[in-house]
């Protein structure tokens, strides 16, 4: 069903976080991720700090309630005391500031006169300090994509968070290798009204950033957060969409989720539901002879079974919000997060999981549930189950009011799950350890003077100057190999399209085969293309020569040893005749249609020593001679 | 409070804008709206600082073409933490916290970004609610200076405040102190407080209490536990025992030193093991040779110090004129931080001879910090002993410095100074050097490494 997004009042904005290719933002450690087992581990805790009214921020409180400790993994040779929050931050990495200024100028934004480092409170442990340092660098950007203009209100430079490696009941493991890597954060206005344009805009911004040549590439080096709201719904911040292709799905599914939640709200109000009371009841006795494995093992471990009644909620817990995710799943998210429990049971999905109708009846009696009421219950340690059910009641009460503003995590299929309430505004205060940075006019002039070509201009130039096709030009315009390509094209007389495909396609597929293409020197490529230009080898031989070069065989030797030197025309003609003669039956049966299979056989025999076009020509002539129709 | 000066100050006045007001600045096609923030004295004087609604601060250069408009008068900061009213629980110990100027607890006003220290017990309870389970807290302020500005007179002031609290019935006293000179103050209190019958615990933090990762809360909980529960009737320092938020060590006040500029576990007991540790409100003592608390008693403050004492780190080729200069300036005692076992270059002999001749005691400690002075092994040491240099055993240079101040104000004559300096008065000298007390690995490597 296609929704009318305009009518629904869909508004979307997004943030792009791109890692910069320079050392860490506040220390001299390399911005390198580590895969091997960590050398050291350090355990810490964080405490919410008091804000002006003596209240801790609601998101900060949510984390604190979870009562988790954090275990930080580190490598003494690439993580220092700054990441460990045992040494004050060093001065800001000026190269990172320059790259961000460059990005800001490319996005038509205005750099600030003076930049201040701020502390943004984040106490989920992903930053050892309990805050993320962030600097607003420029404001008021504007970009146009496919004729649509959108705002880029802020361009920030911030430190990346530690990588979450594992989460246990009382402990979260983080790896400090990523903490402190400089990120440029580009936020658009809520200027998109359909699920599809944001991905295109994100793609374009990603291209602009890569054009600077100073950003990291590869999985995880660019991340998108998407802000979504619909009329009558609530703003959701969806974190960590790693693939552009997923953005539109995430938006579609969020709209779907909000519409379903609004439906639940309306129906539940119509049924006359009131605020749910936190009356948590011990129902262990109901399950004394249960055949549910989950409940039995919880009881054996000294736990209990607690239940709470959600009056008039029957049927809604099983209602699907997103494919495979029900309202009950949302409740379970909260229970897991705040209670640290493994999950919950609710009457909408029962009897099942070894829980009998008899037990359900007992449960209903114990909680005083009547027709139309739902019951949620959890088998676990008492305190955990209590905290979890309390969170479930809070979430159910929110449903009466509609949709809570949340920070949600993007799942690989485009669904989202609850992470924490949307942080309140103004969880920021100045980083007193770092002085403000003045952005001088001189500095801006120097950056302006070396701004890279915009991707669309570069693409046009590659098409015009080198005759590359649109797709190849597009690919080359964003490639790390651009500089190399232009140099090779300038130096050799080989066809630029061949050079571009070699760099962008041949080398890539050779690498996939396991060929060590990274050892191939520039000089090899120069020799290779010079050879092709002079007709010493056919372009078909390029992969074979590169395979040799990866093993240290020179171009000349490769040509000689592999017998790759171009075949004499006479020799080639002889080969064609031989093949045609050997496949007479095929030719008689298929006529001219035999050309394709014959070409396959010939090229296999030629093994790159002749130009395919020439082979084709000779084959056609031979067939014509034999009167194939 | 506005720290704006010169032209910017005039512009602000002309627009009748004050710090805290919401303003709009238009400049070169950009419009910024936010609250005017105070500016640090160090910043460029031509910029103003705004806090945007997003929380970010930014600086705007108020030059030609910039337009400043006041949008809204600033609201006064609301500082009231809803006080956590806690009734005195007679079953819990009374612990007094003596403030000296460091902040042990604080909160942030996110509207302005300002950090406010917590002063009253209610504020401290609000910041560290665990304290309410440990003790009834009383808070007094003895002085209000950064720890690097501490003076011998202030040591005495702090000592008197402690004695007053203990003599009035406090179960123990916690002294909140900046970390830089905490070791000196701890040593001074150790020599000054006579007939100490309860715990005196110095505590501080290496990460300020306005950050969620601060070490202040764990340290404070540890300190209050020691003051409220332990039977240690000594001056001690309670701070993080490792880089983790796990336990605090209880260091003897005369054997403890700040050893790292920034780490949480900066305080180390040198040449000895700590008295014990505290983890999760539980005490674990490593030794039993400490002074025991008594139910009753009366602390006296013997706070006479001779402030004219110098601590001199000896360097190769140091000339005697350095010591002569000290004497000319009126120093009455010199602690040398010599090399190795307690040596100085020959070039310094003249100066030492001159000082001793004038009746100014010269005490030898080692810049190695770890280990004991032994001046009889090499001829230089023997020469120095001949000159009358007093070896200070395994005393920390800073402790020897504080002790010499105290001893000079109490001894009659050079002989007695020498004798007292070599006598253990407050745990500053250990008779035997344990083999397990040198530079322990600060991280424990994972098994298999
Ligand atoms: Zn580092």
mmCIF file of C-alpha atoms in Angstrom, chain A residues 37-55 57 74 81 84-89 110-123 128-131 133-136 139 154 156-158 185 425-433 436 438, chain B residues 27-30 32 39 44 47-49 51-62 78-82 106-115 126-130 207-214 217 221 242-246 260 262-265 443-446 449:
data_model
loop_
_atom_site.group_PDB
_atom_site.id
_atom_site.type_symbol
_atom_site.label_atom_id
_atom_site.label_comp_id
_atom_site.label_asym_id
_atom_site.label_seq_id
_atom_site.Cartn_x
_atom_site.Cartn_y
_atom_site.Cartn_z
ATOM 1 C CA UNK A 37 42.360 -9.434 21.648
ATOM 2 C CA UNK A 38 42.811 -6.389 23.859
ATOM 3 C CA UNK A 39 45.918 -6.230 26.009
ATOM 4 C CA UNK A 40 44.293 -4.499 28.968
ATOM 5 C CA UNK A 41 40.891 -3.955 30.462
ATOM 6 C CA UNK A 42 39.765 -1.220 32.822
ATOM 7 C CA UNK A 43 36.444 -1.181 34.679
ATOM 8 C CA UNK A 44 34.664 2.067 35.383
ATOM 9 C CA UNK A 45 31.290 3.505 36.312
ATOM 10 C CA UNK A 46 29.585 6.771 35.433
ATOM 11 C CA UNK A 47 27.314 8.894 37.605
ATOM 12 C CA UNK A 48 24.748 11.308 36.257
ATOM 13 C CA UNK A 49 25.649 14.861 37.189
ATOM 14 C CA UNK A 50 23.167 17.259 38.658
ATOM 15 C CA UNK A 51 21.605 19.716 36.267
ATOM 16 C CA UNK A 52 20.238 23.100 37.141
ATOM 17 C CA UNK A 53 17.049 21.949 38.812
ATOM 18 C CA UNK A 54 18.704 19.175 40.652
ATOM 19 C CA UNK A 55 17.180 16.764 38.213
ATOM 20 C CA UNK A 57 18.582 14.618 32.492
ATOM 21 C CA UNK A 74 42.633 -1.047 25.262
ATOM 22 C CA UNK A 81 45.590 8.067 28.887
ATOM 23 C CA UNK A 84 41.093 6.425 29.264
ATOM 24 C CA UNK A 85 40.071 9.757 30.822
ATOM 25 C CA UNK A 86 43.266 9.744 32.841
ATOM 26 C CA UNK A 87 44.853 12.747 31.110
ATOM 27 C CA UNK A 88 43.271 16.038 30.032
ATOM 28 C CA UNK A 89 42.557 16.337 26.307
ATOM 29 C CA UNK A 110 29.415 29.888 7.019
ATOM 30 C CA UNK A 111 32.248 29.035 9.385
ATOM 31 C CA UNK A 112 32.031 30.613 12.852
ATOM 32 C CA UNK A 113 34.426 33.325 13.972
ATOM 33 C CA UNK A 114 35.386 31.337 16.989
ATOM 34 C CA UNK A 115 34.770 27.697 17.817
ATOM 35 C CA UNK A 116 34.139 26.402 21.340
ATOM 36 C CA UNK A 117 34.556 22.818 22.457
ATOM 37 C CA UNK A 118 31.473 21.573 24.314
ATOM 38 C CA UNK A 119 30.786 18.572 26.490
ATOM 39 C CA UNK A 120 27.624 16.697 25.567
ATOM 40 C CA UNK A 121 26.542 14.420 28.390
ATOM 41 C CA UNK A 122 26.359 10.765 27.299
ATOM 42 C CA UNK A 123 26.515 8.270 30.115
ATOM 43 C CA UNK A 128 35.001 7.241 29.268
ATOM 44 C CA UNK A 129 34.422 10.838 30.434
ATOM 45 C CA UNK A 130 30.651 10.584 30.439
ATOM 46 C CA UNK A 131 30.457 13.205 27.741
ATOM 47 C CA UNK A 133 33.316 16.548 23.042
ATOM 48 C CA UNK A 134 31.831 18.388 20.100
ATOM 49 C CA UNK A 135 32.578 21.634 18.281
ATOM 50 C CA UNK A 136 30.144 23.627 16.171
ATOM 51 C CA UNK A 139 26.153 27.062 10.239
ATOM 52 C CA UNK A 154 25.031 22.807 11.373
ATOM 53 C CA UNK A 156 30.160 19.980 13.701
ATOM 54 C CA UNK A 157 33.397 18.257 14.504
ATOM 55 C CA UNK A 158 33.155 15.651 17.232
ATOM 56 C CA UNK A 185 28.715 15.686 11.711
ATOM 57 C CA UNK A 425 17.839 19.828 24.949
ATOM 58 C CA UNK A 426 20.861 21.509 26.411
ATOM 59 C CA UNK A 427 22.815 18.677 27.901
ATOM 60 C CA UNK A 428 25.875 20.650 27.016
ATOM 61 C CA UNK A 429 28.389 22.674 28.917
ATOM 62 C CA UNK A 430 31.767 24.074 27.967
ATOM 63 C CA UNK A 431 34.905 21.929 27.923
ATOM 64 C CA UNK A 432 37.052 24.023 30.223
ATOM 65 C CA UNK A 433 40.211 22.083 29.365
ATOM 66 C CA UNK A 436 38.360 28.517 22.000
ATOM 67 C CA UNK A 438 39.597 31.491 16.319
ATOM 68 C CA UNK B 27 26.682 39.624 10.770
ATOM 69 C CA UNK B 28 27.687 39.097 7.149
ATOM 70 C CA UNK B 29 24.408 37.433 6.236
ATOM 71 C CA UNK B 30 24.375 35.132 9.245
ATOM 72 C CA UNK B 32 22.783 33.967 15.523
ATOM 73 C CA UNK B 39 33.972 35.425 28.518
ATOM 74 C CA UNK B 44 40.359 37.542 22.410
ATOM 75 C CA UNK B 47 34.559 38.342 20.557
ATOM 76 C CA UNK B 48 31.323 37.744 22.411
ATOM 77 C CA UNK B 49 30.174 34.262 23.363
ATOM 78 C CA UNK B 51 24.982 29.881 23.808
ATOM 79 C CA UNK B 52 22.591 28.701 21.087
ATOM 80 C CA UNK B 53 19.342 26.892 21.820
ATOM 81 C CA UNK B 54 21.061 23.701 20.665
ATOM 82 C CA UNK B 55 23.451 24.044 23.594
ATOM 83 C CA UNK B 56 26.493 24.943 21.539
ATOM 84 C CA UNK B 57 28.624 27.939 22.437
ATOM 85 C CA UNK B 58 30.181 30.044 19.737
ATOM 86 C CA UNK B 59 32.276 33.184 19.548
ATOM 87 C CA UNK B 60 31.316 36.101 17.306
ATOM 88 C CA UNK B 61 33.735 38.843 16.451
ATOM 89 C CA UNK B 62 31.867 42.095 16.956
ATOM 90 C CA UNK B 78 17.982 28.881 39.453
ATOM 91 C CA UNK B 79 20.398 27.193 41.743
ATOM 92 C CA UNK B 80 18.107 25.535 44.190
ATOM 93 C CA UNK B 81 18.722 21.836 44.286
ATOM 94 C CA UNK B 82 15.602 20.466 45.948
ATOM 95 C CA UNK B 106 29.282 20.043 42.239
ATOM 96 C CA UNK B 107 26.534 20.444 39.723
ATOM 97 C CA UNK B 108 26.242 21.996 36.308
ATOM 98 C CA UNK B 109 23.762 24.624 35.245
ATOM 99 C CA UNK B 110 23.283 23.464 31.666
ATOM 100 C CA UNK B 111 21.516 26.701 30.781
ATOM 101 C CA UNK B 112 24.690 28.695 31.290
ATOM 102 C CA UNK B 113 27.205 25.912 31.448
ATOM 103 C CA UNK B 114 28.431 27.124 34.819
ATOM 104 C CA UNK B 115 29.632 24.679 37.437
ATOM 105 C CA UNK B 126 22.064 15.191 46.673
ATOM 106 C CA UNK B 127 25.252 14.721 44.673
ATOM 107 C CA UNK B 128 26.404 11.556 46.478
ATOM 108 C CA UNK B 129 23.266 10.001 48.002
ATOM 109 C CA UNK B 130 25.216 6.943 49.201
ATOM 110 C CA UNK B 207 38.668 14.400 37.643
ATOM 111 C CA UNK B 208 36.469 17.321 38.596
ATOM 112 C CA UNK B 209 33.158 16.440 40.150
ATOM 113 C CA UNK B 210 31.149 18.088 37.361
ATOM 114 C CA UNK B 211 31.887 15.185 35.038
ATOM 115 C CA UNK B 212 30.084 11.847 35.155
ATOM 116 C CA UNK B 213 33.421 10.026 35.229
ATOM 117 C CA UNK B 214 34.650 11.924 38.275
ATOM 118 C CA UNK B 217 32.173 10.290 44.630
ATOM 119 C CA UNK B 221 32.436 7.502 49.963
ATOM 120 C CA UNK B 242 43.798 1.926 40.655
ATOM 121 C CA UNK B 243 42.652 3.452 37.395
ATOM 122 C CA UNK B 244 39.384 1.551 37.857
ATOM 123 C CA UNK B 245 36.380 2.696 39.862
ATOM 124 C CA UNK B 246 36.857 -0.136 42.247
ATOM 125 C CA UNK B 260 51.184 11.330 38.543
ATOM 126 C CA UNK B 262 46.575 13.294 36.034
ATOM 127 C CA UNK B 263 45.781 9.685 36.874
ATOM 128 C CA UNK B 264 43.151 8.739 39.424
ATOM 129 C CA UNK B 265 45.589 6.495 41.279
ATOM 130 C CA UNK B 443 47.642 -2.125 35.291
ATOM 131 C CA UNK B 444 47.298 -5.797 35.879
ATOM 132 C CA UNK B 445 47.998 -7.490 32.586
ATOM 133 C CA UNK B 446 45.440 -9.993 31.445
ATOM 134 C CA UNK B 449 50.250 -11.836 28.706
#
